[in-house]
CSV table of N, CA and C in Angstrom, one decimal:
chain,number,residue,atom,x,y,z
A,1,MET,N,-23.6,-26.7,7.8
A,1,MET,CA,-23.3,-25.5,8.6
A,1,MET,C,-22.7,-24.4,7.7
A,2,LYS,N,-21.8,-24.8,6.8
A,2,LYS,CA,-21.2,-23.8,5.9
A,2,LYS,C,-22.2,-23.0,5.1
A,3,ASP,N,-23.2,-23.7,4.6
A,3,ASP,CA,-24.2,-23.0,3.8
A,3,ASP,C,-25.0,-22.0,4.6
A,4,ILE,N,-25.3,-22.3,5.9
A,4,ILE,CA,-26.0,-21.3,6.8
A,4,ILE,C,-25.1,-20.1,7.0
A,5,ILE,N,-23.8,-20.3,7.2
A,5,ILE,CA,-22.9,-19.2,7.4
A,5,ILE,C,-22.8,-18.4,6.2
A,6,ARG,N,-22.8,-19.0,5.0
A,6,ARG,CA,-22.7,-18.2,3.8
A,6,ARG,C,-23.9,-17.4,3.6
A,7,ILE,N,-25.1,-17.9,3.9
A,7,ILE,CA,-26.4,-17.2,3.8
A,7,ILE,C,-26.3,-16.0,4.7
A,8,LYS,N,-25.8,-16.1,5.9
A,8,LYS,CA,-25.7,-15.0,6.8
A,8,LYS,C,-24.6,-14.0,6.5
A,9,SER,N,-23.7,-14.4,5.7
A,9,SER,CA,-22.6,-13.5,5.3
A,9,SER,C,-23.2,-12.4,4.5
A,10,LEU,N,-22.6,-11.2,4.7
A,10,LEU,CA,-23.1,-10.0,3.9
A,10,LEU,C,-22.3,-9.8,2.6
A,11,ILE,N,-21.4,-10.7,2.3
A,11,ILE,CA,-20.6,-10.6,1.1
A,11,ILE,C,-20.6,-11.9,0.3
A,12,SER,N,-20.4,-11.8,-0.9
A,12,SER,CA,-20.4,-13.1,-1.8
A,12,SER,C,-19.0,-13.8,-1.6
A,13,ALA,N,-19.0,-15.0,-2.1
A,13,ALA,CA,-17.8,-15.8,-2.0
A,13,ALA,C,-16.7,-15.1,-2.9
A,14,ASP,N,-17.1,-14.5,-4.1
A,14,ASP,CA,-16.2,-13.9,-5.0
A,14,ASP,C,-15.6,-12.6,-4.3
A,15,VAL,N,-16.4,-11.8,-3.6
A,15,VAL,CA,-15.8,-10.6,-3.0
A,15,VAL,C,-15.0,-11.1,-1.8
A,16,GLU,N,-15.4,-12.1,-1.1
A,16,GLU,CA,-14.5,-12.6,0.0
A,16,GLU,C,-13.1,-13.0,-0.5
A,17,MET,N,-13.1,-13.7,-1.7
A,17,MET,CA,-11.9,-14.1,-2.3
A,17,MET,C,-11.0,-12.9,-2.7
A,18,LEU,N,-11.6,-11.9,-3.3
A,18,LEU,CA,-10.9,-10.7,-3.7
A,18,LEU,C,-10.4,-10.0,-2.4
A,19,LEU,N,-11.1,-9.9,-1.4
A,19,LEU,CA,-10.7,-9.2,-0.2
A,19,LEU,C,-9.5,-10.0,0.5
A,20,ASN,N,-9.6,-11.3,0.4
A,20,ASN,CA,-8.4,-12.1,1.0
A,20,ASN,C,-7.2,-11.9,0.1
A,21,GLN,N,-7.4,-11.8,-1.2
A,21,GLN,CA,-6.2,-11.5,-2.1
A,21,GLN,C,-5.7,-10.1,-1.7
A,22,GLN,N,-6.5,-9.1,-1.4
A,22,GLN,CA,-6.1,-7.8,-1.0
A,22,GLN,C,-5.3,-7.8,0.3
A,23,ILE,N,-5.8,-8.6,1.2
A,23,ILE,CA,-5.1,-8.8,2.5
A,23,ILE,C,-3.6,-9.2,2.2
A,24,LYS,N,-3.5,-10.2,1.3
A,24,LYS,CA,-2.1,-10.7,1.0
A,24,LYS,C,-1.3,-9.6,0.3
A,25,LYS,N,-1.9,-8.8,-0.5
A,25,LYS,CA,-1.2,-7.7,-1.2
A,25,LYS,C,-0.8,-6.7,-0.2
A,26,GLU,N,-1.6,-6.3,0.7
A,26,GLU,CA,-1.2,-5.4,1.7
A,26,GLU,C,-0.1,-5.9,2.6
A,27,ALA,N,-0.2,-7.2,3.0
A,27,ALA,CA,0.9,-7.8,3.8
A,27,ALA,C,2.2,-7.8,3.0
A,28,HIS,N,2.1,-8.1,1.7
A,28,HIS,CA,3.3,-8.1,0.8
A,28,HIS,C,3.9,-6.7,0.7
A,29,SER,N,3.0,-5.7,0.5
A,29,SER,CA,3.5,-4.3,0.5
A,29,SER,C,4.2,-3.9,1.8
A,30,SER,N,3.7,-4.3,2.9
A,30,SER,CA,4.3,-4.0,4.2
A,30,SER,C,5.7,-4.7,4.2
A,31,SER,N,5.8,-5.9,3.8
A,31,SER,CA,7.1,-6.6,3.8
A,31,SER,C,8.1,-5.9,2.8
A,32,VAL,N,7.6,-5.5,1.7
A,32,VAL,CA,8.5,-4.9,0.7
A,32,VAL,C,9.0,-3.6,1.3
A,33,TYR,N,8.1,-2.8,1.9
A,33,TYR,CA,8.5,-1.5,2.5
A,33,TYR,C,9.6,-1.8,3.7
A,34,LEU,N,9.4,-2.8,4.4
A,34,LEU,CA,10.4,-3.2,5.4
A,34,LEU,C,11.8,-3.5,4.8
A,35,SER,N,11.7,-4.2,3.7
A,35,SER,CA,12.9,-4.5,2.9
A,35,SER,C,13.6,-3.2,2.4
A,36,MET,N,12.8,-2.3,1.9
A,36,MET,CA,13.3,-1.0,1.4
A,36,MET,C,13.9,-0.2,2.5
A,37,ALA,N,13.2,-0.2,3.7
A,37,ALA,CA,13.8,0.5,4.9
A,37,ALA,C,15.1,-0.1,5.2
A,38,SER,N,15.2,-1.4,5.2
A,38,SER,CA,16.5,-2.1,5.6
A,38,SER,C,17.6,-1.7,4.6
A,39,TRP,N,17.3,-1.7,3.3
A,39,TRP,CA,18.2,-1.3,2.2
A,39,TRP,C,18.7,0.1,2.4
A,40,CYS,N,17.7,1.0,2.7
A,40,CYS,CA,18.1,2.4,2.9
A,40,CYS,C,19.0,2.6,4.1
A,41,ASP,N,18.6,1.9,5.1
A,41,ASP,CA,19.4,2.0,6.4
A,41,ASP,C,20.8,1.5,6.1
A,42,ARG,N,21.0,0.4,5.5
A,42,ARG,CA,22.3,-0.2,5.2
A,42,ARG,C,23.2,0.7,4.3
A,43,ASN,N,22.5,1.5,3.5
A,43,ASN,CA,23.2,2.4,2.6
A,43,ASN,C,23.3,3.9,3.0
A,44,GLY,N,22.9,4.1,4.3
A,44,GLY,CA,23.1,5.4,4.8
A,44,GLY,C,22.0,6.4,4.6
A,45,PHE,N,20.9,6.0,4.1
A,45,PHE,CA,19.8,6.9,3.8
A,45,PHE,C,18.8,6.8,5.0
A,46,ASP,N,19.1,7.4,6.1
A,46,ASP,CA,18.4,7.3,7.4
A,46,ASP,C,17.0,7.8,7.3
A,47,TYR,N,16.8,9.0,6.6
A,47,TYR,CA,15.4,9.6,6.5
A,47,TYR,C,14.5,8.7,5.7
A,48,SER,N,15.1,8.2,4.6
A,48,SER,CA,14.3,7.3,3.7
A,48,SER,C,14.0,6.0,4.4
A,49,ALA,N,14.9,5.5,5.2
A,49,ALA,CA,14.6,4.3,6.0
A,49,ALA,C,13.4,4.6,6.9
A,50,ASP,N,13.4,5.7,7.6
A,50,ASP,CA,12.3,6.0,8.5
A,50,ASP,C,11.0,6.1,7.7
A,51,TYR,N,11.1,6.8,6.5
A,51,TYR,CA,9.9,6.9,5.7
A,51,TYR,C,9.3,5.5,5.3
A,52,PHE,N,10.2,4.6,4.9
A,52,PHE,CA,9.7,3.3,4.6
A,52,PHE,C,9.3,2.4,5.8
A,53,PHE,N,9.9,2.7,6.9
A,53,PHE,CA,9.3,2.0,8.1
A,53,PHE,C,7.9,2.4,8.4
A,54,LYS,N,7.6,3.7,8.2
A,54,LYS,CA,6.3,4.3,8.4
A,54,LYS,C,5.3,3.7,7.4
A,55,GLN,N,5.8,3.6,6.1
A,55,GLN,CA,5.0,3.0,5.1
A,55,GLN,C,4.7,1.6,5.4
A,56,ALA,N,5.6,0.8,5.9
A,56,ALA,CA,5.4,-0.6,6.2
A,56,ALA,C,4.3,-0.7,7.3
A,57,GLU,N,4.4,0.2,8.2
A,57,GLU,CA,3.3,0.1,9.3
A,57,GLU,C,2.0,0.5,8.7
A,58,GLU,N,1.9,1.5,7.9
A,58,GLU,CA,0.6,1.8,7.2
A,58,GLU,C,0.0,0.7,6.5
A,59,GLU,N,0.9,0.0,5.7
A,59,GLU,CA,0.4,-1.2,4.9
A,59,GLU,C,-0.1,-2.3,5.8
A,60,ARG,N,0.6,-2.5,6.9
A,60,ARG,CA,0.2,-3.5,7.9
A,60,ARG,C,-1.2,-3.1,8.5
A,61,LEU,N,-1.4,-1.8,8.8
A,61,LEU,CA,-2.7,-1.4,9.3
A,61,LEU,C,-3.8,-1.6,8.2
A,62,HIS,N,-3.5,-1.3,6.9
A,62,HIS,CA,-4.4,-1.6,5.8
A,62,HIS,C,-4.8,-3.0,5.8
A,63,GLN,N,-3.8,-3.9,5.9
A,63,GLN,CA,-4.1,-5.3,5.9
A,63,GLN,C,-5.0,-5.7,7.0
A,64,LEU,N,-4.8,-5.2,8.2
A,64,LEU,CA,-5.7,-5.5,9.3
A,64,LEU,C,-7.1,-4.9,9.2
A,65,LYS,N,-7.2,-3.8,8.5
A,65,LYS,CA,-8.5,-3.2,8.2
A,65,LYS,C,-9.3,-4.1,7.3
A,66,PHE,N,-8.7,-4.6,6.2
A,66,PHE,CA,-9.4,-5.5,5.4
A,66,PHE,C,-9.7,-6.8,6.1
A,67,PHE,N,-8.8,-7.3,6.9
A,67,PHE,CA,-9.0,-8.5,7.6
A,67,PHE,C,-10.2,-8.4,8.6
A,68,LYS,N,-10.2,-7.3,9.3
A,68,LYS,CA,-11.3,-7.1,10.3
A,68,LYS,C,-12.7,-6.9,9.6
A,69,TYR,N,-12.6,-6.2,8.5
A,69,TYR,CA,-13.9,-6.0,7.7
A,69,TYR,C,-14.4,-7.3,7.2
A,70,LEU,N,-13.6,-8.1,6.7
A,70,LEU,CA,-14.0,-9.4,6.2
A,70,LEU,C,-14.7,-10.2,7.3
A,71,LEU,N,-14.0,-10.2,8.5
A,71,LEU,CA,-14.6,-11.0,9.6
A,71,LEU,C,-15.9,-10.4,10.1
A,72,ASP,N,-16.0,-9.0,10.1
A,72,ASP,CA,-17.2,-8.3,10.5
A,72,ASP,C,-18.4,-8.6,9.6
A,73,MET,N,-18.1,-8.9,8.3
A,73,MET,CA,-19.1,-9.1,7.4
A,73,MET,C,-19.5,-10.6,7.3
A,74,GLY,N,-18.9,-11.4,8.2
A,74,GLY,CA,-19.3,-12.9,8.2
A,74,GLY,C,-18.4,-13.7,7.3
A,75,GLY,N,-17.4,-13.1,6.7
A,75,GLY,CA,-16.5,-13.9,5.9
A,75,GLY,C,-15.4,-14.6,6.7
A,76,ALA,N,-14.6,-15.3,6.0
A,76,ALA,CA,-13.4,-15.9,6.6
A,76,ALA,C,-12.2,-15.3,6.0
A,77,ALA,N,-11.5,-14.6,6.9
A,77,ALA,CA,-10.2,-13.9,6.6
A,77,ALA,C,-9.1,-14.9,6.7
A,78,ALA,N,-8.1,-14.8,5.8
A,78,ALA,CA,-7.0,-15.7,5.8
A,78,ALA,C,-5.7,-15.0,6.1
A,79,SER,N,-4.9,-15.5,7.0
A,79,SER,CA,-3.6,-14.9,7.2
A,79,SER,C,-2.7,-15.3,6.2
A,80,PRO,N,-2.1,-14.4,5.4
A,80,PRO,CA,-1.3,-14.8,4.2
A,80,PRO,C,0.1,-15.2,4.6
A,81,GLU,N,0.7,-16.0,3.7
A,81,GLU,CA,2.1,-16.3,3.8
A,81,GLU,C,2.8,-15.4,2.8
A,82,ILE,N,3.8,-14.7,3.2
A,82,ILE,CA,4.5,-13.8,2.3
A,82,ILE,C,5.9,-14.3,2.0
A,83,THR,N,6.2,-14.5,0.8
A,83,THR,CA,7.6,-15.0,0.4
A,83,THR,C,8.1,-14.1,-0.8
A,84,ASN,N,9.3,-14.4,-1.1
A,84,ASN,CA,10.0,-13.8,-2.3
A,84,ASN,C,10.0,-12.2,-2.2
A,85,ILE,N,10.5,-11.8,-1.1
A,85,ILE,CA,10.7,-10.3,-0.9
A,85,ILE,C,12.1,-9.9,-1.4
A,86,LYS,N,12.2,-9.0,-2.2
A,86,LYS,CA,13.4,-8.5,-2.8
A,86,LYS,C,14.2,-7.8,-1.6
A,87,ASN,N,15.4,-8.0,-1.5
A,87,ASN,CA,16.2,-7.4,-0.4
A,87,ASN,C,17.3,-6.5,-0.9
A,88,GLU,N,17.6,-6.6,-2.2
A,88,GLU,CA,18.7,-5.7,-2.8
A,88,GLU,C,18.1,-4.9,-3.9
A,89,TYR,N,18.6,-3.7,-4.0
A,89,TYR,CA,18.3,-2.8,-5.1
A,89,TYR,C,19.5,-2.3,-5.8
A,90,ASN,N,19.4,-1.9,-7.1
A,90,ASN,CA,20.5,-1.5,-7.8
A,90,ASN,C,20.9,0.0,-7.5
A,91,GLY,N,20.0,0.7,-6.9
A,91,GLY,CA,20.3,2.1,-6.5
A,91,GLY,C,19.2,2.7,-5.8
A,92,PHE,N,19.4,3.9,-5.3
A,92,PHE,CA,18.5,4.6,-4.4
A,92,PHE,C,17.2,4.9,-5.2
A,93,ARG,N,17.3,5.4,-6.4
A,93,ARG,CA,16.2,5.7,-7.2
A,93,ARG,C,15.3,4.5,-7.5
A,94,GLU,N,15.9,3.4,-7.7
A,94,GLU,CA,15.1,2.2,-8.0
A,94,GLU,C,14.1,1.8,-6.8
A,95,VAL,N,14.6,2.1,-5.6
A,95,VAL,CA,13.7,1.8,-4.4
A,95,VAL,C,12.4,2.6,-4.6
A,96,PHE,N,12.5,3.9,-4.9
A,96,PHE,CA,11.4,4.8,-5.0
A,96,PHE,C,10.5,4.4,-6.3
A,97,GLU,N,11.2,4.0,-7.4
A,97,GLU,CA,10.4,3.6,-8.6
A,97,GLU,C,9.6,2.4,-8.2
A,98,GLU,N,10.1,1.5,-7.5
A,98,GLU,CA,9.4,0.3,-7.2
A,98,GLU,C,8.2,0.6,-6.2
A,99,ALA,N,8.5,1.5,-5.3
A,99,ALA,CA,7.5,1.9,-4.3
A,99,ALA,C,6.3,2.5,-5.1
A,100,LEU,N,6.5,3.4,-6.0
A,100,LEU,CA,5.4,4.0,-6.8
A,100,LEU,C,4.7,2.9,-7.6
A,101,GLU,N,5.4,2.0,-8.2
A,101,GLU,CA,4.8,1.0,-9.0
A,101,GLU,C,3.9,0.1,-8.1
A,102,MET,N,4.4,-0.2,-6.9
A,102,MET,CA,3.6,-1.0,-6.0
A,102,MET,C,2.3,-0.3,-5.6
A,103,GLU,N,2.4,1.0,-5.3
A,103,GLU,CA,1.2,1.8,-4.9
A,103,GLU,C,0.2,1.8,-6.1
A,104,VAL,N,0.6,2.0,-7.3
A,104,VAL,CA,-0.3,2.0,-8.4
A,104,VAL,C,-1.0,0.7,-8.6
A,105,ASN,N,-0.2,-0.4,-8.4
A,105,ASN,CA,-0.8,-1.8,-8.5
A,105,ASN,C,-1.8,-2.0,-7.4
A,106,ILE,N,-1.6,-1.5,-6.2
A,106,ILE,CA,-2.5,-1.6,-5.1
A,106,ILE,C,-3.8,-0.9,-5.4
A,107,THR,N,-3.7,0.4,-6.0
A,107,THR,CA,-4.9,1.1,-6.3
A,107,THR,C,-5.7,0.4,-7.4
A,108,GLN,N,-5.0,-0.2,-8.4
A,108,GLN,CA,-5.7,-1.0,-9.4
A,108,GLN,C,-6.5,-2.2,-8.8
A,109,SER,N,-5.8,-2.8,-7.9
A,109,SER,CA,-6.4,-4.0,-7.2
A,109,SER,C,-7.7,-3.6,-6.5
A,110,ILE,N,-7.7,-2.4,-5.8
A,110,ILE,CA,-8.8,-2.0,-5.1
A,110,ILE,C,-9.9,-1.6,-6.1
A,111,LYS,N,-9.6,-1.0,-7.2
A,111,LYS,CA,-10.5,-0.7,-8.2
A,111,LYS,C,-11.2,-1.9,-8.7
A,112,ASN,N,-10.5,-3.0,-8.9
A,112,ASN,CA,-11.0,-4.3,-9.4
A,112,ASN,C,-12.0,-4.8,-8.4
A,113,ILE,N,-11.7,-4.7,-7.1
A,113,ILE,CA,-12.7,-5.1,-6.0
A,113,ILE,C,-14.0,-4.3,-6.1
A,114,ALA,N,-13.8,-3.0,-6.3
A,114,ALA,CA,-15.0,-2.1,-6.4
A,114,ALA,C,-15.8,-2.4,-7.6
A,115,ALA,N,-15.1,-2.7,-8.7
A,115,ALA,CA,-15.9,-3.1,-9.9
A,115,ALA,C,-16.7,-4.3,-9.7
A,116,ARG,N,-16.2,-5.3,-9.0
A,116,ARG,CA,-16.9,-6.5,-8.7
A,116,ARG,C,-18.1,-6.2,-7.8
A,117,CYS,N,-17.9,-5.4,-6.8
A,117,CYS,CA,-18.9,-5.0,-5.8
A,117,CYS,C,-20.0,-4.2,-6.6
A,118,HIS,N,-19.7,-3.4,-7.5
A,118,HIS,CA,-20.7,-2.7,-8.3
A,118,HIS,C,-21.6,-3.7,-9.1
A,119,LYS,N,-20.9,-4.6,-9.6
A,119,LYS,CA,-21.6,-5.7,-10.4
A,119,LYS,C,-22.6,-6.4,-9.5
A,120,GLU,N,-22.2,-6.7,-8.3
A,120,GLU,CA,-23.0,-7.4,-7.3
A,120,GLU,C,-24.0,-6.5,-6.5
A,121,GLN,N,-23.9,-5.2,-6.7
A,121,GLN,CA,-24.6,-4.3,-5.9
A,121,GLN,C,-24.3,-4.4,-4.4
A,122,ASP,N,-23.0,-4.6,-4.1
A,122,ASP,CA,-22.5,-4.7,-2.7
A,122,ASP,C,-22.1,-3.3,-2.3
A,123,TYR,N,-23.1,-2.5,-2.0
A,123,TYR,CA,-22.8,-1.1,-1.7
A,123,TYR,C,-22.1,-0.9,-0.3
A,124,VAL,N,-22.3,-1.8,0.6
A,124,VAL,CA,-21.6,-1.8,1.9
A,124,VAL,C,-20.1,-1.9,1.7
A,125,THR,N,-19.7,-2.8,0.9
A,125,THR,CA,-18.2,-3.0,0.6
A,125,THR,C,-17.7,-1.8,-0.2
A,126,ILE,N,-18.5,-1.3,-1.1
A,126,ILE,CA,-18.0,-0.1,-1.9
A,126,ILE,C,-17.8,1.0,-0.9
A,127,GLU,N,-18.7,1.2,0.0
A,127,GLU,CA,-18.5,2.3,1.0
A,127,GLU,C,-17.3,2.1,1.8
A,128,PHE,N,-17.0,0.9,2.2
A,128,PHE,CA,-15.8,0.5,2.9
A,128,PHE,C,-14.5,0.9,2.1
A,129,LEU,N,-14.6,0.5,0.8
A,129,LEU,CA,-13.4,0.8,-0.1
A,129,LEU,C,-13.2,2.2,-0.4
A,130,ASN,N,-14.2,3.1,-0.2
A,130,ASN,CA,-14.0,4.5,-0.4
A,130,ASN,C,-12.8,5.1,0.4
A,131,TRP,N,-12.7,4.6,1.7
A,131,TRP,CA,-11.6,5.1,2.5
A,131,TRP,C,-10.3,4.7,1.9
A,132,PHE,N,-10.2,3.5,1.3
A,132,PHE,CA,-8.9,3.1,0.7
A,132,PHE,C,-8.6,3.9,-0.6
A,133,PHE,N,-9.6,4.3,-1.3
A,133,PHE,CA,-9.4,5.2,-2.5
A,133,PHE,C,-8.8,6.5,-2.1
A,134,LYS,N,-9.3,7.1,-1.0
A,134,LYS,CA,-8.7,8.3,-0.5
A,134,LYS,C,-7.3,8.1,0.0
A,135,GLU,N,-7.1,7.0,0.6
A,135,GLU,CA,-5.7,6.6,1.1
A,135,GLU,C,-4.8,6.4,0.0
A,136,GLN,N,-5.2,5.7,-1.0
A,136,GLN,CA,-4.3,5.5,-2.2
A,136,GLN,C,-4.0,6.7,-2.9
A,137,ARG,N,-4.9,7.7,-3.0
A,137,ARG,CA,-4.6,9.0,-3.6
A,137,ARG,C,-3.4,9.6,-2.9
A,138,GLU,N,-3.4,9.5,-1.5
A,138,GLU,CA,-2.3,10.0,-0.7
A,138,GLU,C,-1.0,9.2,-1.0
A,139,GLU,N,-1.1,7.9,-0.9
A,139,GLU,CA,0.0,7.0,-1.1
A,139,GLU,C,0.7,7.3,-2.4
A,140,GLU,N,-0.1,7.3,-3.5
A,140,GLU,CA,0.5,7.6,-4.8
A,140,GLU,C,1.1,9.0,-4.9
A,141,TYR,N,0.5,9.9,-4.3
A,141,TYR,CA,1.0,11.3,-4.4
A,141,TYR,C,2.4,11.3,-3.7
A,142,LYS,N,2.5,10.7,-2.5
A,142,LYS,CA,3.8,10.8,-1.8
A,142,LYS,C,4.9,10.0,-2.5
A,143,ALA,N,4.5,8.9,-3.1
A,143,ALA,CA,5.5,8.1,-3.9
A,143,ALA,C,6.0,8.9,-5.1
A,144,ARG,N,5.0,9.6,-5.8
A,144,ARG,CA,5.4,10.4,-7.0
A,144,ARG,C,6.3,11.5,-6.6
A,145,ARG,N,5.9,12.2,-5.5
A,145,ARG,CA,6.7,13.4,-5.1
A,145,ARG,C,8.1,12.9,-4.7
A,146,ALA,N,8.2,11.8,-4.0
A,146,ALA,CA,9.6,11.3,-3.6
A,146,ALA,C,10.4,11.0,-4.9
A,147,LEU,N,9.8,10.4,-5.9
A,147,LEU,CA,10.5,10.1,-7.1
A,147,LEU,C,10.9,11.4,-7.9
A,148,GLU,N,10.0,12.4,-7.8
A,148,GLU,CA,10.3,13.7,-8.5
A,148,GLU,C,11.5,14.4,-7.9
A,149,LEU,N,11.8,14.1,-6.6
A,149,LEU,CA,13.0,14.7,-6.0
A,149,LEU,C,14.3,14.3,-6.8
A,150,PHE,N,14.3,13.1,-7.3
A,150,PHE,CA,15.5,12.7,-8.1
A,150,PHE,C,15.7,13.6,-9.3
A,151,ASP,N,14.6,14.0,-9.9
A,151,ASP,CA,14.7,14.9,-11.1
A,151,ASP,C,15.0,16.4,-10.7
A,152,VAL,N,14.4,16.8,-9.6
A,152,VAL,CA,14.5,18.2,-9.2
A,152,VAL,C,15.9,18.4,-8.6
A,153,ILE,N,16.3,17.5,-7.7
A,153,ILE,CA,17.6,17.7,-7.0
A,153,ILE,C,18.8,17.1,-7.8
A,154,GLY,N,18.5,15.9,-8.3
A,154,GLY,CA,19.6,15.2,-9.0
A,154,GLY,C,20.4,14.4,-8.0
A,155,GLU,N,21.1,13.4,-8.5
A,155,GLU,CA,21.8,12.5,-7.6
A,155,GLU,C,23.3,12.8,-7.5
A,156,GLU,N,23.8,13.8,-8.3
A,156,GLU,CA,25.2,14.1,-8.3
A,156,GLU,C,25.6,14.8,-7.0
A,157,GLY,N,26.9,14.7,-6.6
A,157,GLY,CA,27.4,15.3,-5.5
A,157,GLY,C,26.7,14.9,-4.2
A,158,THR,N,26.1,15.9,-3.6
A,158,THR,CA,25.4,15.7,-2.3
A,158,THR,C,23.9,15.5,-2.6
A,159,GLY,N,23.5,15.3,-3.9
A,159,GLY,CA,22.1,15.1,-4.3
A,159,GLY,C,21.4,14.0,-3.5
A,160,ARG,N,22.0,12.8,-3.4
A,160,ARG,CA,21.3,11.7,-2.7
A,160,ARG,C,21.0,12.1,-1.3
A,161,TRP,N,22.0,12.7,-0.7
A,161,TRP,CA,21.8,13.2,0.7
A,161,TRP,C,20.7,14.2,0.9
A,162,GLU,N,20.6,15.1,-0.1
A,162,GLU,CA,19.5,16.1,-0.1
A,162,GLU,C,18.2,15.4,-0.3
A,163,ILE,N,18.1,14.5,-1.3
A,163,ILE,CA,16.9,13.7,-1.5
A,163,ILE,C,16.5,13.0,-0.3
A,164,ASP,N,17.4,12.3,0.4
A,164,ASP,CA,17.1,11.6,1.6
A,164,ASP,C,16.5,12.5,2.7
A,165,LYS,N,17.1,13.7,2.8
A,165,LYS,CA,16.6,14.7,3.8
A,165,LYS,C,15.2,15.1,3.5
A,166,HIS,N,14.8,15.2,2.2
A,166,HIS,CA,13.5,15.8,1.9
A,166,HIS,C,12.4,14.7,1.8
A,167,VAL,N,12.7,13.5,1.7
A,167,VAL,CA,11.7,12.4,1.6
A,167,VAL,C,10.8,12.4,2.8
A,168,GLY,N,11.3,12.6,4.0
A,168,GLY,CA,10.5,12.5,5.2
A,168,GLY,C,9.6,13.8,5.3
A,169,LYS,N,9.8,14.8,4.6
A,169,LYS,CA,9.1,16.0,4.7
A,169,LYS,C,7.9,16.1,3.7
A,170,ILE,N,7.7,15.0,2.9
A,170,ILE,CA,6.6,15.0,1.9
A,170,ILE,C,5.3,14.8,2.7
A,171,HIS,N,4.4,15.7,2.5
A,171,HIS,CA,3.1,15.6,3.1
A,171,HIS,C,2.0,15.8,2.1
A,172,TYR,N,0.9,15.2,2.3
A,172,TYR,CA,-0.2,15.3,1.4
A,172,TYR,C,-1.3,16.1,2.1
A,173,SER,N,-1.8,17.0,1.5
A,173,SER,CA,-3.0,17.7,2.1
A,173,SER,C,-4.1,17.7,1.1
A,174,SER,N,-5.2,17.2,1.5
A,174,SER,CA,-6.4,17.2,0.6
A,174,SER,C,-7.4,18.2,1.1
A,175,GLU,N,-8.3,18.5,0.3
A,175,GLU,CA,-9.4,19.5,0.7
A,175,GLU,C,-10.4,18.8,1.6
A,176,ASP,N,-10.4,17.5,1.6
A,176,ASP,CA,-11.5,16.8,2.4
A,176,ASP,C,-11.3,17.0,3.9
């Protein structure tokens, strides 16, 4: 029966594996953002906590989007186990540095899936991934802009408070 299902699936076993890995990465990102929100909240950075709560929800929605796509294509989506989430940070800036690093890694992961799809001529999945490329452009922009606030405003005196206030005001506008 499994062979019949695989024949009817619109994606290869390799792409299915990569998409399941991406589901786990999106779930992991959501959990990391929740941890960041908690850290910010505990340390009095209310606006940043709200920002990271929203980011956590976005990552959860990305996870579900990959999950549903995989099922729609006849694949088997796996619900991931998430462990080893960092709960403490050395400082306010470190939270944002790690957020940017995580977004860059997610973008690279999606690029790797697309590369595999190009190799297999899986144009349906490539079209699906295009939405994520646009989304990642926004995610990386917002993470970079948040981190730039540390250089523009500085952390001295009321700097952290000013940075916190401005984080939630970061918006991305594209021409699309």
